[in-house]
mmCIF file of C-alpha atoms in Angstrom:
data_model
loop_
_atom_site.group_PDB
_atom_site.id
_atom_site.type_symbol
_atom_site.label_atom_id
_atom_site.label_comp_id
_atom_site.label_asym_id
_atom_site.label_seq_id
_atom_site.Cartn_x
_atom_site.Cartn_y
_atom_site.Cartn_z
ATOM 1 C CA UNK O 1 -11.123 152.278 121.309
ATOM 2 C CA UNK O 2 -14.373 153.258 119.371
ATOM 3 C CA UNK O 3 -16.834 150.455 120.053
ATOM 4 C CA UNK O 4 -19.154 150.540 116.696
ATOM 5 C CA UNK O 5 -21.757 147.427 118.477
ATOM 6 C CA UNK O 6 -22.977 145.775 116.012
ATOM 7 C CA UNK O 7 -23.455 148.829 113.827
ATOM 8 C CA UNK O 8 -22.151 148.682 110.279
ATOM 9 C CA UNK O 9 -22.755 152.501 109.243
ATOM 10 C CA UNK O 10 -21.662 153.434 112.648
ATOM 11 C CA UNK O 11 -18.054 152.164 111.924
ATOM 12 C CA UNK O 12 -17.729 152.871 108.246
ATOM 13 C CA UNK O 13 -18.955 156.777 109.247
ATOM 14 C CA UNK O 14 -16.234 156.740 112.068
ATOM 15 C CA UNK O 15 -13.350 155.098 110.126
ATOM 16 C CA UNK O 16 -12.261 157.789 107.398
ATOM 17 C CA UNK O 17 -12.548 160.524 110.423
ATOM 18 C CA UNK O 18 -10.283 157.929 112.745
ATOM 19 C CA UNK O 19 -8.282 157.893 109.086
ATOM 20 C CA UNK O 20 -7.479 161.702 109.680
ATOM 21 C CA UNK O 21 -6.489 161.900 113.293
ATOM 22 C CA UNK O 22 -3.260 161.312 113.092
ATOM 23 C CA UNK O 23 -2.823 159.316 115.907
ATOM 24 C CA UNK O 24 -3.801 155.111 116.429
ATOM 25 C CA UNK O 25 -7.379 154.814 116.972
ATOM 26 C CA UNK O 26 -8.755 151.277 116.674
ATOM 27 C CA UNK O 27 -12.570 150.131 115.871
ATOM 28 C CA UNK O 28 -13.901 146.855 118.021
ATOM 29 C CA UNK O 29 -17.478 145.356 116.993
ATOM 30 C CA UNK O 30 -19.558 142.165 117.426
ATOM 31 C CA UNK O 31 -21.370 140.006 115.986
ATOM 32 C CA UNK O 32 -21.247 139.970 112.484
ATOM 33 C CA UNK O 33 -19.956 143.388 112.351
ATOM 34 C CA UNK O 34 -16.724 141.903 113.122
ATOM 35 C CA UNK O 35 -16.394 140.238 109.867
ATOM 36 C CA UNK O 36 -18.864 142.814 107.478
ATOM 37 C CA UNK O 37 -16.683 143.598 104.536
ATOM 38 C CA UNK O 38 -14.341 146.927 104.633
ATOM 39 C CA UNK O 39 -12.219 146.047 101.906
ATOM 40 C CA UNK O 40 -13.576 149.328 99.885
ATOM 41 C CA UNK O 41 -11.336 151.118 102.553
ATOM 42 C CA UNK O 42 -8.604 149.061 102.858
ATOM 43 C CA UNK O 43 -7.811 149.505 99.113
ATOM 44 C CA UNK O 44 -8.099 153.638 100.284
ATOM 45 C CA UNK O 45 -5.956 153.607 102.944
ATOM 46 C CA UNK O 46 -3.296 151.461 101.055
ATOM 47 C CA UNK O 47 -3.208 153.815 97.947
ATOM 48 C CA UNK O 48 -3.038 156.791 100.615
ATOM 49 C CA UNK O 49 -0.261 155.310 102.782
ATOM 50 C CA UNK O 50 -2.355 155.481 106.274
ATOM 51 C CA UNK O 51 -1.513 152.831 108.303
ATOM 52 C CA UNK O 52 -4.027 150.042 109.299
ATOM 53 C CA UNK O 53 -3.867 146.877 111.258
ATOM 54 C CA UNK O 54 -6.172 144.135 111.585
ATOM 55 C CA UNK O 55 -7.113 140.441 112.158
ATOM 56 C CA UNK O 56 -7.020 138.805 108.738
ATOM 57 C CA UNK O 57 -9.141 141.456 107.231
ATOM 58 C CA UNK O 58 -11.647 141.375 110.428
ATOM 59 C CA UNK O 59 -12.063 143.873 113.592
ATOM 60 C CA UNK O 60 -10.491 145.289 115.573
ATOM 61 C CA UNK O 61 -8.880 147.880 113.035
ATOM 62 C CA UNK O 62 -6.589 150.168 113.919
ATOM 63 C CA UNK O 63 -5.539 153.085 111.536
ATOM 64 C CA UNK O 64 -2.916 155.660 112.026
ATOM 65 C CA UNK O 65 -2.297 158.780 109.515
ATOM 66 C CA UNK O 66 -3.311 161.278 107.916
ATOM 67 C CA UNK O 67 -6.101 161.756 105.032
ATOM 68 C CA UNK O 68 -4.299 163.457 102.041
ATOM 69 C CA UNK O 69 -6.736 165.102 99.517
ATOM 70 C CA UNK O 70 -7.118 163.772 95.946
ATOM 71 C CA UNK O 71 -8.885 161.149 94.452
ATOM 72 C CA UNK O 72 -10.961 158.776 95.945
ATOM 73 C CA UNK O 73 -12.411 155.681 93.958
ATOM 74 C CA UNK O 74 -15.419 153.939 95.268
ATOM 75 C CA UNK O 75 -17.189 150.684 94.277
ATOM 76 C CA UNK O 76 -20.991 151.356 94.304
ATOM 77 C CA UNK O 77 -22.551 147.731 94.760
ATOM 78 C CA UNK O 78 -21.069 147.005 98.000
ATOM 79 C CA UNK O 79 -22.780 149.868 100.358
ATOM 80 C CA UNK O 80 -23.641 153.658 99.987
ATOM 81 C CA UNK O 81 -21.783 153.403 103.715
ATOM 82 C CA UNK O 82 -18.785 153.914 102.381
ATOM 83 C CA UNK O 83 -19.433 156.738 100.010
ATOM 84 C CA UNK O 84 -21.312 158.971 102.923
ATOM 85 C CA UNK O 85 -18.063 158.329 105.357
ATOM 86 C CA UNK O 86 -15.908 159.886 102.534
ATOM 87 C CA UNK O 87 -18.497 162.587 102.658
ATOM 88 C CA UNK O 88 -18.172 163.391 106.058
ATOM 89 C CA UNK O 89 -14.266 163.234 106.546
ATOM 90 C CA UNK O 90 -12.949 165.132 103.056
ATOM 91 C CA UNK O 91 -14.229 168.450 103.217
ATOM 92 C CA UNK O 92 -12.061 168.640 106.488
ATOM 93 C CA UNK O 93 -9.389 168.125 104.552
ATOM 94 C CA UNK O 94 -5.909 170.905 103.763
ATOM 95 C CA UNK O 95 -7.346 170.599 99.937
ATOM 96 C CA UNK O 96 -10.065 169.257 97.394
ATOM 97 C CA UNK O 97 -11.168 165.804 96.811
ATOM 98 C CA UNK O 98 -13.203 164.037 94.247
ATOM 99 C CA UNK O 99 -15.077 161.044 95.139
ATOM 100 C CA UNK O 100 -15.152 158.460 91.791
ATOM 101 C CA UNK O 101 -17.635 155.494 91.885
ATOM 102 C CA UNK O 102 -16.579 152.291 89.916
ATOM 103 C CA UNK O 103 -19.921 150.843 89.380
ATOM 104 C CA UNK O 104 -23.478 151.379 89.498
ATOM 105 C CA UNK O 105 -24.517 153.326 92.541
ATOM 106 C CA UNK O 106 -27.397 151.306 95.190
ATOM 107 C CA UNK O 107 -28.453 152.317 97.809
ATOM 108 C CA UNK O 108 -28.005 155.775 96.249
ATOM 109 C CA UNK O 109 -31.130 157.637 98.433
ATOM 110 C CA UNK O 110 -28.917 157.609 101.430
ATOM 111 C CA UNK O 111 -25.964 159.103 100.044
ATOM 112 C CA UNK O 112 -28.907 162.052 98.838
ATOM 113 C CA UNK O 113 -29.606 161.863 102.447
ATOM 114 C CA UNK O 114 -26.062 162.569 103.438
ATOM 115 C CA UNK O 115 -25.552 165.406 101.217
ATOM 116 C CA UNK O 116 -28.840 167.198 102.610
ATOM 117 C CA UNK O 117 -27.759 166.514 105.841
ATOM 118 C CA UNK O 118 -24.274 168.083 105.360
ATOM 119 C CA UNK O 119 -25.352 170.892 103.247
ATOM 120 C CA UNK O 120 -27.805 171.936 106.297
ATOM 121 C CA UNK O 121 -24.570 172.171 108.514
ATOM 122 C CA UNK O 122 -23.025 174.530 106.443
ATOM 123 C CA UNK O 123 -20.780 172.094 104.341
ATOM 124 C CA UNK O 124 -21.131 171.440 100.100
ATOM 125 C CA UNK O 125 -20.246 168.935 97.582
ATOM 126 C CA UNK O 126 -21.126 168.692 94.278
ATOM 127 C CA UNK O 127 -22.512 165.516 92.762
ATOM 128 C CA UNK O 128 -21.114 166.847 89.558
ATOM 129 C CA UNK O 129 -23.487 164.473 86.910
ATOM 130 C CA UNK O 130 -26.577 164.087 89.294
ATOM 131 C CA UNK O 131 -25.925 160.635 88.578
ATOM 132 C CA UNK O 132 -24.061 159.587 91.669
ATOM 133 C CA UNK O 133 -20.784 158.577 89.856
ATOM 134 C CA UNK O 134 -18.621 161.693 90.654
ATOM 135 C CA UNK O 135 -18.630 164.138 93.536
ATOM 136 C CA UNK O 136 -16.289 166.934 93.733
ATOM 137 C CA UNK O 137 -15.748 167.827 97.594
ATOM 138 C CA UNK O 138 -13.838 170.736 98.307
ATOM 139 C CA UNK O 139 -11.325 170.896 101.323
ATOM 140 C CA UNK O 140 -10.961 173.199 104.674
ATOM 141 C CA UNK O 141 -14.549 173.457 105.471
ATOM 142 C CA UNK O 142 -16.593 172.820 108.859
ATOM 143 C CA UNK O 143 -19.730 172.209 110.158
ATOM 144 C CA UNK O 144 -21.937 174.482 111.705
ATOM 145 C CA UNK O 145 -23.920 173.775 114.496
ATOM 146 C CA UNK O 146 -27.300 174.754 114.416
ATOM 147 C CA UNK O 147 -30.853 172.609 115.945
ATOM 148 C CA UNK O 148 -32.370 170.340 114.017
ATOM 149 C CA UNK O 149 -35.183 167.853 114.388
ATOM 150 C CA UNK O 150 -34.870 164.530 113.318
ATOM 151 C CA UNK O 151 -37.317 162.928 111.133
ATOM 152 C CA UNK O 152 -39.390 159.655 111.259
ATOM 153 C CA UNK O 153 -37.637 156.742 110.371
ATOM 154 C CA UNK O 154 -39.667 154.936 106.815
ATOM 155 C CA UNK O 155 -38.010 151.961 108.147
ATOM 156 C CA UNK O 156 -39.485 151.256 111.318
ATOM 157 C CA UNK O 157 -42.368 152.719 110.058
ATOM 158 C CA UNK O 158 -42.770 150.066 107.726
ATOM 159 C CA UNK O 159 -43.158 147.530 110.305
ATOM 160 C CA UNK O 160 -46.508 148.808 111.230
ATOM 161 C CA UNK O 161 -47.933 149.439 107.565
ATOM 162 C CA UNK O 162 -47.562 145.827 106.718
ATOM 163 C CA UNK O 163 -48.939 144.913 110.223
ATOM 164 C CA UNK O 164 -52.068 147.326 109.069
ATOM 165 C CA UNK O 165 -52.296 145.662 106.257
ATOM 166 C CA UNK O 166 -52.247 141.791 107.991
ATOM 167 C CA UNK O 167 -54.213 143.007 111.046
ATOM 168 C CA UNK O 168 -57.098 145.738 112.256
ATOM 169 C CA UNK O 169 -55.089 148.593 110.856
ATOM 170 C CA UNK O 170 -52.678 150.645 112.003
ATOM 171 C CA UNK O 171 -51.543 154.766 111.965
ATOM 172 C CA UNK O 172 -47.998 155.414 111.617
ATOM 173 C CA UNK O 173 -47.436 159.055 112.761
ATOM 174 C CA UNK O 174 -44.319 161.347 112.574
ATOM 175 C CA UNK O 175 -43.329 160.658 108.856
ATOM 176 C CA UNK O 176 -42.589 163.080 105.934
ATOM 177 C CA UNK O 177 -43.577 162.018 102.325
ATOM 178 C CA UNK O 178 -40.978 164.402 101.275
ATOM 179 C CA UNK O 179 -38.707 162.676 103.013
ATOM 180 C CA UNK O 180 -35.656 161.227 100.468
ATOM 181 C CA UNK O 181 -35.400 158.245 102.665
ATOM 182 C CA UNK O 182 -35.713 155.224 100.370
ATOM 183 C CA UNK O 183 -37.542 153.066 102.157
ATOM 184 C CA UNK O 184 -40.619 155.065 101.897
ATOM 185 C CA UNK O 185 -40.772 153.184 98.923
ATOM 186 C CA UNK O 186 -43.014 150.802 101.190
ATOM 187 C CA UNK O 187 -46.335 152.959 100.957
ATOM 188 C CA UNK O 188 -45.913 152.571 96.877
ATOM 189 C CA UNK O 189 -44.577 148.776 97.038
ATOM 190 C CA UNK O 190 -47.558 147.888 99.137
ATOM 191 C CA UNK O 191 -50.470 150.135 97.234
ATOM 192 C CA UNK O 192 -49.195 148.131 94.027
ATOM 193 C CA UNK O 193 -49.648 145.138 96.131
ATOM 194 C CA UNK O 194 -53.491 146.880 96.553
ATOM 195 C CA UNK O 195 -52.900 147.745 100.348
ATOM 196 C CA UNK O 196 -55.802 149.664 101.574
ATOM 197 C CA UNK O 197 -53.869 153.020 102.704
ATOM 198 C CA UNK O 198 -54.699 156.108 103.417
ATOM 199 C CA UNK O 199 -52.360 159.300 103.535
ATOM 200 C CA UNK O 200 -51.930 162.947 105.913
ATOM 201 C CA UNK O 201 -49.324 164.968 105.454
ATOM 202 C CA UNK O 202 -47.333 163.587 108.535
ATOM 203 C CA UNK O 203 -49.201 159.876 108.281
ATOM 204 C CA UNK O 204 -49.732 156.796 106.737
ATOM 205 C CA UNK O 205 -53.303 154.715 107.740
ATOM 206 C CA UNK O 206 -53.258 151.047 106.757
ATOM 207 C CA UNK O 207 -56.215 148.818 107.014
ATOM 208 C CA UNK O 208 -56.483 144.936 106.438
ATOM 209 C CA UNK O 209 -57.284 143.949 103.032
ATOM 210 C CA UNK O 210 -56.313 140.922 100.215
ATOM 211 C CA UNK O 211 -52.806 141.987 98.469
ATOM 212 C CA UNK O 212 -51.404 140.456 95.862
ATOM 213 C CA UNK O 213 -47.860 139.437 94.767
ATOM 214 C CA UNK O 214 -45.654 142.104 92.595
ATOM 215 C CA UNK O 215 -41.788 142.676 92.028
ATOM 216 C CA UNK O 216 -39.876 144.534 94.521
ATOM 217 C CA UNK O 217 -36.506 145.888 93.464
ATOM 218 C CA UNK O 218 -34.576 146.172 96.749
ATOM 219 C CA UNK O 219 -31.631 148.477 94.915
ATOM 220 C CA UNK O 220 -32.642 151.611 97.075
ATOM 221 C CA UNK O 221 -34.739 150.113 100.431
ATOM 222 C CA UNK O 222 -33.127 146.889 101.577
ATOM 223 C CA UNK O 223 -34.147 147.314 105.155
ATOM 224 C CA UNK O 224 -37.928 146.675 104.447
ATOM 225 C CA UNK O 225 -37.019 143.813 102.399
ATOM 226 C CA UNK O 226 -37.670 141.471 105.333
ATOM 227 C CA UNK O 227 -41.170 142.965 106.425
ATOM 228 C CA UNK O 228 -42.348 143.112 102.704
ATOM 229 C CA UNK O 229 -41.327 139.689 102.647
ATOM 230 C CA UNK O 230 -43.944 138.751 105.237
ATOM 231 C CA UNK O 231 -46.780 140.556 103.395
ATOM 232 C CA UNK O 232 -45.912 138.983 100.467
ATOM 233 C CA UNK O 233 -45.858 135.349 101.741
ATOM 234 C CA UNK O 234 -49.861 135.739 102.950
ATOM 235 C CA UNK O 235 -50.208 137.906 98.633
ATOM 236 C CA UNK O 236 -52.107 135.765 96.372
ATOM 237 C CA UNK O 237 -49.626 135.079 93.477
ATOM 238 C CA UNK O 238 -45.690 134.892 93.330
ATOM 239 C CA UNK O 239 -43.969 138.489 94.713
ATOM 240 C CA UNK O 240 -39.877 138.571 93.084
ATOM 241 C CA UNK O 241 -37.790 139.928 95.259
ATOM 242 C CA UNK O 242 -34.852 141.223 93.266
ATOM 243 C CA UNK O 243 -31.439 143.083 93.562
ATOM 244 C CA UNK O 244 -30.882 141.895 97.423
ATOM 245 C CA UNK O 245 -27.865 140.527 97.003
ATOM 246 C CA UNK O 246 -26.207 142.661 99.706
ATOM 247 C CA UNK O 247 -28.826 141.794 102.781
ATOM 248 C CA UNK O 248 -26.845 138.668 102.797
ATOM 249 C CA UNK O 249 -23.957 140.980 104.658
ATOM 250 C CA UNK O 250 -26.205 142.543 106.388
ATOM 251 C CA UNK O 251 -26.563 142.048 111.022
ATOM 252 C CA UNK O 252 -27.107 138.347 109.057
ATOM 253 C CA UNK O 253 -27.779 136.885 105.692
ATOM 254 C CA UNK O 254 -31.603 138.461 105.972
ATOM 255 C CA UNK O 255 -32.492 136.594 102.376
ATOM 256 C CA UNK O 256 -31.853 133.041 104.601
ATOM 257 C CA UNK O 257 -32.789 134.023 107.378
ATOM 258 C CA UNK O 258 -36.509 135.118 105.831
ATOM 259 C CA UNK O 259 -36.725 132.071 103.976
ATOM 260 C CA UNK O 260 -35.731 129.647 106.663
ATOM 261 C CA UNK O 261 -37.863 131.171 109.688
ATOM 262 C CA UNK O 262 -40.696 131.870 107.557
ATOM 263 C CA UNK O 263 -40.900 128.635 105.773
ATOM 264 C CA UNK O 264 -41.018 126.597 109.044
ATOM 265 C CA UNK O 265 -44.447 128.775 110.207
ATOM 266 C CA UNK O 266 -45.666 127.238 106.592
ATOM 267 C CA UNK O 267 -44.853 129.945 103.816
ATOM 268 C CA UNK O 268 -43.835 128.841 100.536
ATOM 269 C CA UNK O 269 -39.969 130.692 99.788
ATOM 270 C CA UNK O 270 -37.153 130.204 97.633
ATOM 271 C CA UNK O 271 -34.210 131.719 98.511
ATOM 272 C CA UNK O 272 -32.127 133.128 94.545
ATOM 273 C CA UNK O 273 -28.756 134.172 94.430
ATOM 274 C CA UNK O 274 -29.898 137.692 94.189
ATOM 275 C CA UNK O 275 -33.071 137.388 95.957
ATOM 276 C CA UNK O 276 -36.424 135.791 96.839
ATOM 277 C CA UNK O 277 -39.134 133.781 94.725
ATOM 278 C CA UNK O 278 -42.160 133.790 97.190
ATOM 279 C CA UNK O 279 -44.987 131.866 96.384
ATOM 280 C CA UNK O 280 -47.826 133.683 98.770
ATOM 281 C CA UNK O 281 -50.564 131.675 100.995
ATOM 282 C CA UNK O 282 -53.652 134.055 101.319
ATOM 283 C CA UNK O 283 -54.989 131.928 103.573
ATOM 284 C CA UNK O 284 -52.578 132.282 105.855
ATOM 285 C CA UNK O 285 -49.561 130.652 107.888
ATOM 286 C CA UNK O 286 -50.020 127.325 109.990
ATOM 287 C CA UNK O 287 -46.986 128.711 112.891
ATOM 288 C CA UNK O 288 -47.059 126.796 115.734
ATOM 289 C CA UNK O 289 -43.277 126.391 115.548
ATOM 290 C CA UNK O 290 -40.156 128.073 117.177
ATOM 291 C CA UNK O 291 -38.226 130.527 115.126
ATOM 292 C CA UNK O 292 -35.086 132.348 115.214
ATOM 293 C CA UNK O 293 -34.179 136.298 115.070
ATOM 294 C CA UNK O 294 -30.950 135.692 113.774
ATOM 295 C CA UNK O 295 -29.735 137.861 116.411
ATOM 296 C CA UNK O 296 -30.751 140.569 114.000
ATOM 297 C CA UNK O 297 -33.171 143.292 114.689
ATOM 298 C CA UNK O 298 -34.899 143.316 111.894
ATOM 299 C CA UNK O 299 -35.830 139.668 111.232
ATOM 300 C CA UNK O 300 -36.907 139.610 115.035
ATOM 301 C CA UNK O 301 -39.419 142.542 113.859
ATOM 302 C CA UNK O 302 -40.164 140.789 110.451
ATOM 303 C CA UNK O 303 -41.223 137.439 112.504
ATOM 304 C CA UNK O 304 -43.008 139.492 114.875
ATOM 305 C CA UNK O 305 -45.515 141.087 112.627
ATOM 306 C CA UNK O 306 -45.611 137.548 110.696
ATOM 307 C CA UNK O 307 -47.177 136.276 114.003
ATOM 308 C CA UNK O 308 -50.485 137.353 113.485
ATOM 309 C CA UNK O 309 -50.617 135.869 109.881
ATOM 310 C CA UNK O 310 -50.407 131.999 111.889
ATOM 311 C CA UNK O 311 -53.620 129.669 113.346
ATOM 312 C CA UNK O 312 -50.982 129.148 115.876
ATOM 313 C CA UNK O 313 -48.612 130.893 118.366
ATOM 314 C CA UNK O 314 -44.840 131.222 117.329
ATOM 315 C CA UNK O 315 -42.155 130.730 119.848
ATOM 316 C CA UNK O 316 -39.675 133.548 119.036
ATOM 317 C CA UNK O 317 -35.754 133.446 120.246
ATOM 318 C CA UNK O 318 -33.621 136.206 120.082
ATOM 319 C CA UNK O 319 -36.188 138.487 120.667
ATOM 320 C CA UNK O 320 -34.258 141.179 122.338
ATOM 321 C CA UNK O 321 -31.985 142.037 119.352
ATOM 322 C CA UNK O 322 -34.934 145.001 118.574
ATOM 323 C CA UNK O 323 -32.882 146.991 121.275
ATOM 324 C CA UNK O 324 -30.319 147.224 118.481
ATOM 325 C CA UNK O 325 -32.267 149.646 116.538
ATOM 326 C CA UNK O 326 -36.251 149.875 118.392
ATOM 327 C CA UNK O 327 -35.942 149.131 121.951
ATOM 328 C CA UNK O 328 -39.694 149.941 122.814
ATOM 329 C CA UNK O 329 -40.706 147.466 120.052
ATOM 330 C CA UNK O 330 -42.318 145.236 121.850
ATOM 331 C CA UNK O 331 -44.364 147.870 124.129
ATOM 332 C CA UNK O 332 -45.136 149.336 120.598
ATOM 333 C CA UNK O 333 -46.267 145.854 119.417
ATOM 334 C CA UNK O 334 -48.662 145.276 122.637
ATOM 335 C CA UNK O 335 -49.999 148.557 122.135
ATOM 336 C CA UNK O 336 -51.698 147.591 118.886
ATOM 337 C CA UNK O 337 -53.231 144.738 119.848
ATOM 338 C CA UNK O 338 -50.142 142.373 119.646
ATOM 339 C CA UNK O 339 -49.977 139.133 122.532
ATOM 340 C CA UNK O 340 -46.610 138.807 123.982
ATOM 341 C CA UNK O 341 -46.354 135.726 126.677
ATOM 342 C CA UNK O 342 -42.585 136.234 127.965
ATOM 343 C CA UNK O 343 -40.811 132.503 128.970
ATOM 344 C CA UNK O 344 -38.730 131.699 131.321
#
């Protein structure tokens, strides 16, 4: 068994490779993971003949065969998941592949991430319009090992420019503005929101300042969606949140989630099909409530750095779903300033 947590990318890497085996290999989760949507594949592996079980469309899946090379058709609005675990399984493959995709691309920075990643170990696809609707892949290549240093992740990261923004300020070191990470995005969201920021090459300063409200298109950064959402519920005007439709399948439905937990400290959110009307309070949140995490990591995070927006304390539950993704979070948060009171 391959036991993918409660990580979505983690099993939608793993499954195509498990795809090409050719033995039984079966994928366990929980939480929501169990349930996150993997139809994309299923209509793969049915059009290639590789045999899958599972529980009315839900974990565990099992899939025994072998990959064939050919064509491989793709949504593009459900995740860029799915397009970067075709990435990593075809080029293995006896022959070449082309990867089509259905409908507009989002999320399409990470599948540029994938790509630079792979081409660094030795491996090459085409993206053949640079418009992320056709990749050819050719077959019976392989990785090659080499070091590598990981980069800073623009996602945690963002947690502490919007807490320099609400707070005394904050550095956030170990990032790379060349970086094709799309939720950098946050240092440009929040400097049209006026954030007082200042740049190095390998930092991003953020000092406490008024903001106001703007629009912020979450097509190719929906993991700071819930952090921005914070800053913008303390930005004078209304902030649009728009093209979120998919943090609703997400570790939870993060566009609820936001609105509920942030509402009852006092913010002023309405939750869109698509995403989020928020109506900002520069004065501040009232708190003095108990909220949820959701049992997601990144609402637990969101709330977190919301805390010292409120006259009053917040009661937090769930608090220990940062391990998912950030388990020194909290020793991070104490470090810069933040008052944690742990109850029994």
């Amino acid at each position: 068994n391959v036991d993918c947590g409660e990580s979505g990318s983690t099993l939608r890497f793993f499954i195509p490779l498990g795809a090409n085996l050719g033995c039984p290999l079966t994928f366990i989760g929980h939480g929501k993971l169990v349930s996150r949507p993997l139809q994309a594949y299923y209509d793969i592996l049915d059009k290639q003949f590789v045999q899958y079980f599972n529980d009315n469309g839900n974990l565990p899946l099992t899939v025994n065969g072998l990959l064939m090379p050919g064509k491989f058709e793709l949504p593009g609005d459900v995740s860029s998941q799915f397009v970067s675990g075709l990435l990593f399984a075809l080029p293995l493959l006896k022959g070449d592949s082309e990867i089509i995709i259905t409908s507009p691309l989002e999320s399409a920075s990470y599948v540029d991430m994938t790509l630079n990643c792979l081409a660094k170990y030795g491996v090459k696809i085409e993206n053949v319009d640079g418009a992320h609707r056709h990749y050819l892949v050719p077959g019976k290549q392989h990785f090659k090992a080499q070091d590598s240093k990981v980069e800073g992740d623009w996602s945690q990261a963002a947690f502490w420019t919007v807490g320099g923004a609400l707070g005394a300020g904050i550095t956030a070191s170990g990032v790379d503005f060349a970086s094709l990470q799309g939720d950098k995005a946050v240092v440009e969201i929040m400097q049209r929101m006026g954030a007082d920021i200042a740049k190095t090459d390998d930092s991003v300063t953020v000092n406490s300042g008024a903001t106001q409200a703007t629009i912020i298109d979450a097509s190719n950064c929906p993991d700071i969606i819930p952090v921005l959402t914070v800053l913008a519920a303390v930005s004078e005007g209304t902030t649009k949140i728009i093209n979120a439709g998919r943090l609703r399948i997400k570790e939870c439905d993060r566009l609820a989630a936001m609105t509920s937990e942030l509402n009852k400290m006092g913010a002023e959110i309405t939750e869109e099909p698509e995403g989020l009307t928020i109506t900002g309070k520069p004065e501040g949140l009232q708190g003095g409530v108990e909220v949820d995490a959701w049992n997601d990591h990144r609402i637990a995070m969101s709330l977190a750095i919301a805390a010292q927006c409120c006259a009053e304390p917040i009661i937090l539950t769930g608090a220990g779903s940062v391990s998912k993704s950030y388990p020194d979070f909290w020793e991070d948060y104490k470090s810069v300033g933040g008052k944690i009171e742990v109850l029994a």
